Amino acid sequence: MARTGPVTFRRRAGLLAGAGVALLAVVAGCGPSGGTGDGAGRPPGGGPVADGALPPVVDHVPTRDGVVFLTFDDGAERDPRFIDLVRERRLPVSLFLTDSVTGPGYAHFARLRSVGASLQNHTLDHPALRGLPYAGQRAEICGQQRKLKSRFGVRPRLFRPPYGTYDTTTLRAAAACGIEAVVLWRATLETDGHLTYTHGPHHLTPGDIVSVPSGEAPTLSLAERTTRVLDELEEQGLKVGRLEDYAGQISPSGGTPSGGV
């Protein structure tokens, strides 16, 4: 996957101070352009993006807690052993789902949700959003909000743009759909179980967001790759945190994050 434009919460906080990140929203349909969309009824802990504000773009949480956040993309891999792992380890993982990928197997993700995983938005059809018209981007984001609401009764608080590409139009569309934060990543768990990094130190640090993309013919199963990163976390004295628990800690801004255009 081509991945561009991650910014840390710390960098985002600087923008907030100069122009005036966290994570994470909700929506069953599409509200008026530039408003809060269908944000009513979202769970406690977060809140609608204010009129005219853009959701923060984040790849790291500025926390002293010894946690990192495991996020899984697309939904192509349906390893039943992964469900057992999430249940047995009580892993608060976040699943960013694409309807065209997960549609035939939503029952698998219902089981994951039942053992503690959260379900978040990764668009209907997985297009690269950057440069697309507002109406098309909004249809992709709001459409998946509606799908997840109708299938699971959930209103996602987080959105991950496919391939990590986005622009200001993406942020406007996400805000209109009720999204509270656009979530990127600092680390990627590769198909062979090794971690790679977009920037910064080449090891996990507290607050890192880890992306686990769906791989073609992965060397290791999803459960095996996840177990490997859990072993690495244990060696470093880190745990898996629930990304949504940090949702309301940093306010959104009306500015444009670096990396977006």
Coordinates of C-alpha atoms in Angstrom, one line a residue:
M1 CA 0.0 0.0 0.0
A2 CA 1.2 3.5 -0.8
R3 CA 1.0 5.5 2.4
T4 CA 1.3 9.2 2.7
G5 CA 0.8 12.1 5.0
P6 CA 0.9 10.8 8.6
V7 CA 1.1 13.4 11.4
T8 CA 1.5 12.8 15.1
F9 CA -0.9 14.1 17.7
R10 CA 2.0 16.3 19.0
R11 CA 2.4 17.9 15.6
R12 CA -1.4 18.3 15.4
A13 CA -1.4 19.9 18.8
G14 CA 1.0 22.6 17.5
L15 CA -1.4 23.4 14.7
L16 CA -4.2 23.7 17.2
A17 CA -2.2 26.2 19.3
G18 CA -1.2 28.2 16.2
A19 CA -4.6 28.2 14.4
G20 CA -7.0 28.5 17.1
V21 CA -5.6 14.9 17.5
A22 CA -7.1 11.5 19.3
L23 CA -9.2 9.8 17.4
L24 CA -12.3 9.2 16.2
A25 CA -17.4 9.2 14.8
V26 CA -20.6 8.2 13.7
V27 CA -23.3 8.5 11.3
A28 CA -26.1 6.7 9.7
G29 CA -26.5 9.0 6.8
C30 CA -25.3 12.3 5.3
G31 CA -26.1 15.7 6.8
P32 CA -25.7 19.1 5.3
S33 CA -22.3 19.9 3.8
G34 CA -20.0 21.5 6.4
G35 CA -22.2 20.5 9.3
T36 CA -22.0 17.7 11.8
G37 CA -23.9 15.3 9.5
D38 CA -25.7 12.5 11.3
G39 CA -23.6 12.7 14.4
A40 CA -26.5 12.5 16.8
G41 CA -26.5 9.5 19.1
R42 CA -22.8 8.8 19.1
P43 CA -21.5 7.0 22.2
P44 CA -20.1 9.0 25.2
G45 CA -16.4 9.9 25.2
G46 CA -16.3 11.8 21.9
G47 CA -18.3 14.5 20.3
P48 CA -19.4 15.9 17.0
V49 CA -16.9 18.0 15.0
A50 CA -17.9 21.6 15.3
D51 CA -19.3 23.4 12.3
G52 CA -16.4 24.4 10.0
A53 CA -13.9 22.3 11.8
L54 CA -11.9 19.5 10.3
P55 CA -11.2 16.2 12.1
P56 CA -7.6 15.7 13.3
V57 CA -5.3 13.4 11.3
V58 CA -3.3 11.2 13.6
D59 CA -0.7 8.3 13.6
H60 CA 0.4 8.5 17.3
V61 CA -1.3 9.3 20.6
P62 CA 0.7 11.5 23.0
T63 CA 0.3 9.4 26.1
R64 CA 2.5 8.3 29.0
D65 CA 0.5 5.1 29.2
G66 CA 2.5 2.1 28.1
V67 CA 0.1 1.2 25.3
V68 CA 0.1 0.9 21.5
F69 CA -3.0 0.5 19.3
L70 CA -3.5 -2.4 16.9
T71 CA -5.7 -1.6 13.9
F72 CA -6.6 -4.0 11.1
D73 CA -7.6 -2.9 7.6
D74 CA -10.0 -4.0 4.9
G75 CA -11.3 -7.3 6.3
A76 CA -10.0 -9.7 3.6
E77 CA -8.4 -12.1 6.1
R78 CA -10.9 -14.2 8.1
D79 CA -8.8 -16.3 10.3
P80 CA -11.0 -18.1 12.9
R81 CA -7.9 -18.4 15.2
F82 CA -7.7 -14.6 15.2
I83 CA -11.2 -14.5 16.9
D84 CA -9.9 -17.0 19.5
L85 CA -6.8 -14.8 20.1
V86 CA -8.8 -11.6 20.5
R87 CA -11.1 -13.4 23.0
E88 CA -8.4 -15.2 25.0
R89 CA -6.1 -12.1 25.2
R90 CA -9.0 -9.7 25.5
L91 CA -7.5 -7.6 22.8
P92 CA -9.2 -4.2 22.2
V93 CA -8.4 -4.1 18.5
S94 CA -9.9 -1.7 16.0
L95 CA -11.1 -3.1 12.6
F96 CA -11.3 -0.6 9.7
L97 CA -13.7 -2.3 7.3
T98 CA -14.4 -1.9 3.6
D99 CA -17.9 -3.0 2.5
S100 CA -16.8 -4.4 -0.9
V101 CA -14.2 -6.6 0.9
T102 CA -16.1 -7.6 4.0
G103 CA -19.6 -7.7 2.6
P104 CA -19.7 -11.5 2.0
G105 CA -18.3 -12.2 5.5
Y106 CA -19.9 -9.8 7.9
A107 CA -20.8 -12.7 10.3
H108 CA -17.0 -13.1 11.0
F109 CA -16.8 -9.5 12.1
A110 CA -19.9 -9.7 14.1
R111 CA -18.2 -12.5 16.1
L112 CA -15.1 -10.3 16.5
R113 CA -17.2 -7.5 17.7
S114 CA -18.8 -9.8 20.2
V115 CA -15.4 -10.6 21.7
G116 CA -14.3 -7.0 22.0
A117 CA -13.2 -5.7 18.7
S118 CA -14.4 -2.3 17.5
L119 CA -15.6 -1.7 13.9
Q120 CA -14.6 1.5 12.1
N121 CA -14.9 3.0 8.6
H122 CA -12.5 2.3 5.7
T123 CA -14.9 3.3 2.8
L124 CA -17.4 1.4 0.7
D125 CA -15.1 0.4 -2.1
H126 CA -11.5 1.3 -1.1
P127 CA -10.7 4.0 -3.6
A128 CA -7.7 6.4 -3.3
L129 CA -9.7 9.4 -2.2
R130 CA -7.2 12.2 -2.7
G131 CA -8.2 14.4 -5.6
L132 CA -11.8 12.9 -6.0
P133 CA -14.7 15.3 -5.9
Y134 CA -16.4 16.1 -2.6
A135 CA -19.6 14.2 -3.6
G136 CA -17.7 11.0 -4.4
Q137 CA -15.6 11.1 -1.2
R138 CA -18.7 11.8 0.9
A139 CA -20.6 8.9 -0.7
E140 CA -17.7 6.5 0.1
I141 CA -17.5 7.6 3.7
C142 CA -21.1 8.2 4.6
G143 CA -22.1 5.1 2.6
Q144 CA -20.0 2.9 4.8
Q145 CA -21.3 4.6 7.9
R146 CA -24.8 3.6 6.8
K147 CA -23.7 0.0 6.0
L148 CA -22.1 -0.5 9.5
K149 CA -25.1 1.1 11.2
S150 CA -27.6 -1.2 9.3
R151 CA -25.5 -4.3 9.8
F152 CA -24.2 -3.9 13.3
G153 CA -26.0 -0.9 14.9
V154 CA -22.7 0.9 15.3
R155 CA -21.8 4.4 14.4
P156 CA -18.0 4.5 13.7
R157 CA -16.0 7.2 15.4
L158 CA -12.9 6.7 13.3
F159 CA -12.1 6.7 9.6
R160 CA -9.0 5.5 7.8
P161 CA -8.6 6.6 4.2
P162 CA -7.5 3.8 1.8
Y163 CA -3.7 3.8 1.2
G164 CA -3.4 6.6 3.7
T165 CA -4.0 9.2 1.0
Y166 CA -6.3 12.2 1.7
D167 CA -6.8 15.9 1.1
T168 CA -8.8 18.7 2.6
T169 CA -11.9 17.5 0.7
T170 CA -11.5 14.1 2.5
L171 CA -11.5 15.9 5.8
R172 CA -14.6 18.0 4.9
A173 CA -16.4 14.9 3.8
A174 CA -15.4 13.0 6.9
A175 CA -16.6 15.8 9.1
A176 CA -20.0 15.9 7.3
C177 CA -20.3 12.2 7.9
G178 CA -19.8 12.6 11.6
I179 CA -16.2 11.3 11.7
E180 CA -14.2 12.7 14.7
A181 CA -10.7 11.6 13.6
V182 CA -8.8 10.3 10.5
V183 CA -6.5 7.6 11.7
L184 CA -3.2 6.8 10.0
W185 CA -0.3 4.8 11.5
R186 CA 3.3 5.0 12.4
A187 CA 4.1 1.2 12.2
T188 CA 3.0 -1.5 9.8
L189 CA 2.8 -5.2 10.7
E190 CA 4.0 -6.8 7.4
T191 CA 2.8 -10.2 6.1
D192 CA 5.9 -12.0 7.5
G193 CA 5.3 -10.6 11.0
H194 CA 7.9 -7.9 11.0
L195 CA 7.3 -4.3 11.8
T196 CA 8.2 -1.4 9.5
Y197 CA 7.9 2.3 10.4
T198 CA 6.9 5.4 8.5
H199 CA 9.1 7.7 10.5
G200 CA 10.8 8.1 13.9
P201 CA 12.5 5.4 15.9
H202 CA 12.5 1.9 14.4
H203 CA 10.8 0.3 17.5
L204 CA 7.4 0.7 19.1
T205 CA 6.9 3.5 21.5
P206 CA 3.9 4.3 23.8
G207 CA 1.0 5.7 21.8
D208 CA 2.0 4.2 18.5
I209 CA -0.7 3.3 16.1
V210 CA 0.1 0.0 14.3
S211 CA -1.6 -0.9 11.0
V212 CA -2.2 -4.5 10.0
P213 CA -3.1 -4.4 6.3
S214 CA -4.7 -7.4 4.5
G215 CA -1.9 -9.1 2.6
E216 CA -1.9 -11.3 -0.5
A217 CA -0.7 -14.8 0.4
P218 CA 0.8 -13.7 3.7
T219 CA 3.8 -15.8 5.0
L220 CA 2.1 -16.0 8.4
S221 CA -1.6 -16.2 9.3
L222 CA -3.3 -13.2 10.9
A223 CA -3.3 -14.9 14.3
E224 CA 0.4 -15.8 13.9
R225 CA 1.4 -12.2 12.9
T226 CA -0.6 -10.7 15.8
T227 CA 1.0 -13.2 18.3
R228 CA 4.4 -12.1 17.1
V229 CA 3.7 -8.4 17.7
L230 CA 2.2 -9.2 21.1
D231 CA 5.4 -11.0 22.0
E232 CA 7.4 -7.9 21.0
L233 CA 5.1 -5.7 23.0
E234 CA 5.6 -7.9 26.1
E235 CA 9.4 -7.7 25.7
Q236 CA 9.1 -3.9 25.7
G237 CA 6.7 -3.7 28.7
L238 CA 3.8 -2.4 26.5
K239 CA 0.2 -3.5 26.2
V240 CA -2.6 -3.1 23.6
G241 CA -4.8 -0.1 24.3
R242 CA -8.3 0.7 23.1
L243 CA -8.0 3.4 20.6
E244 CA -11.5 4.7 21.2
D245 CA -10.7 5.3 24.9
Y246 CA -8.5 8.2 23.8
A247 CA -11.1 9.7 21.5
G248 CA -12.2 12.8 23.4
Q249 CA -8.9 13.9 24.8
I250 CA -7.9 16.3 22.0
S251 CA -10.2 18.8 20.3
P252 CA -10.5 18.9 16.5
S253 CA -9.4 21.9 14.6
G254 CA -10.4 23.9 11.6
G255 CA -6.9 23.8 10.2
T256 CA -5.4 21.5 7.5
P257 CA -2.8 19.0 8.8
S258 CA 0.5 18.8 7.1
G259 CA 0.5 16.0 4.6
G260 CA -3.0 16.8 3.4
V261 CA -3.6 19.1 0.4

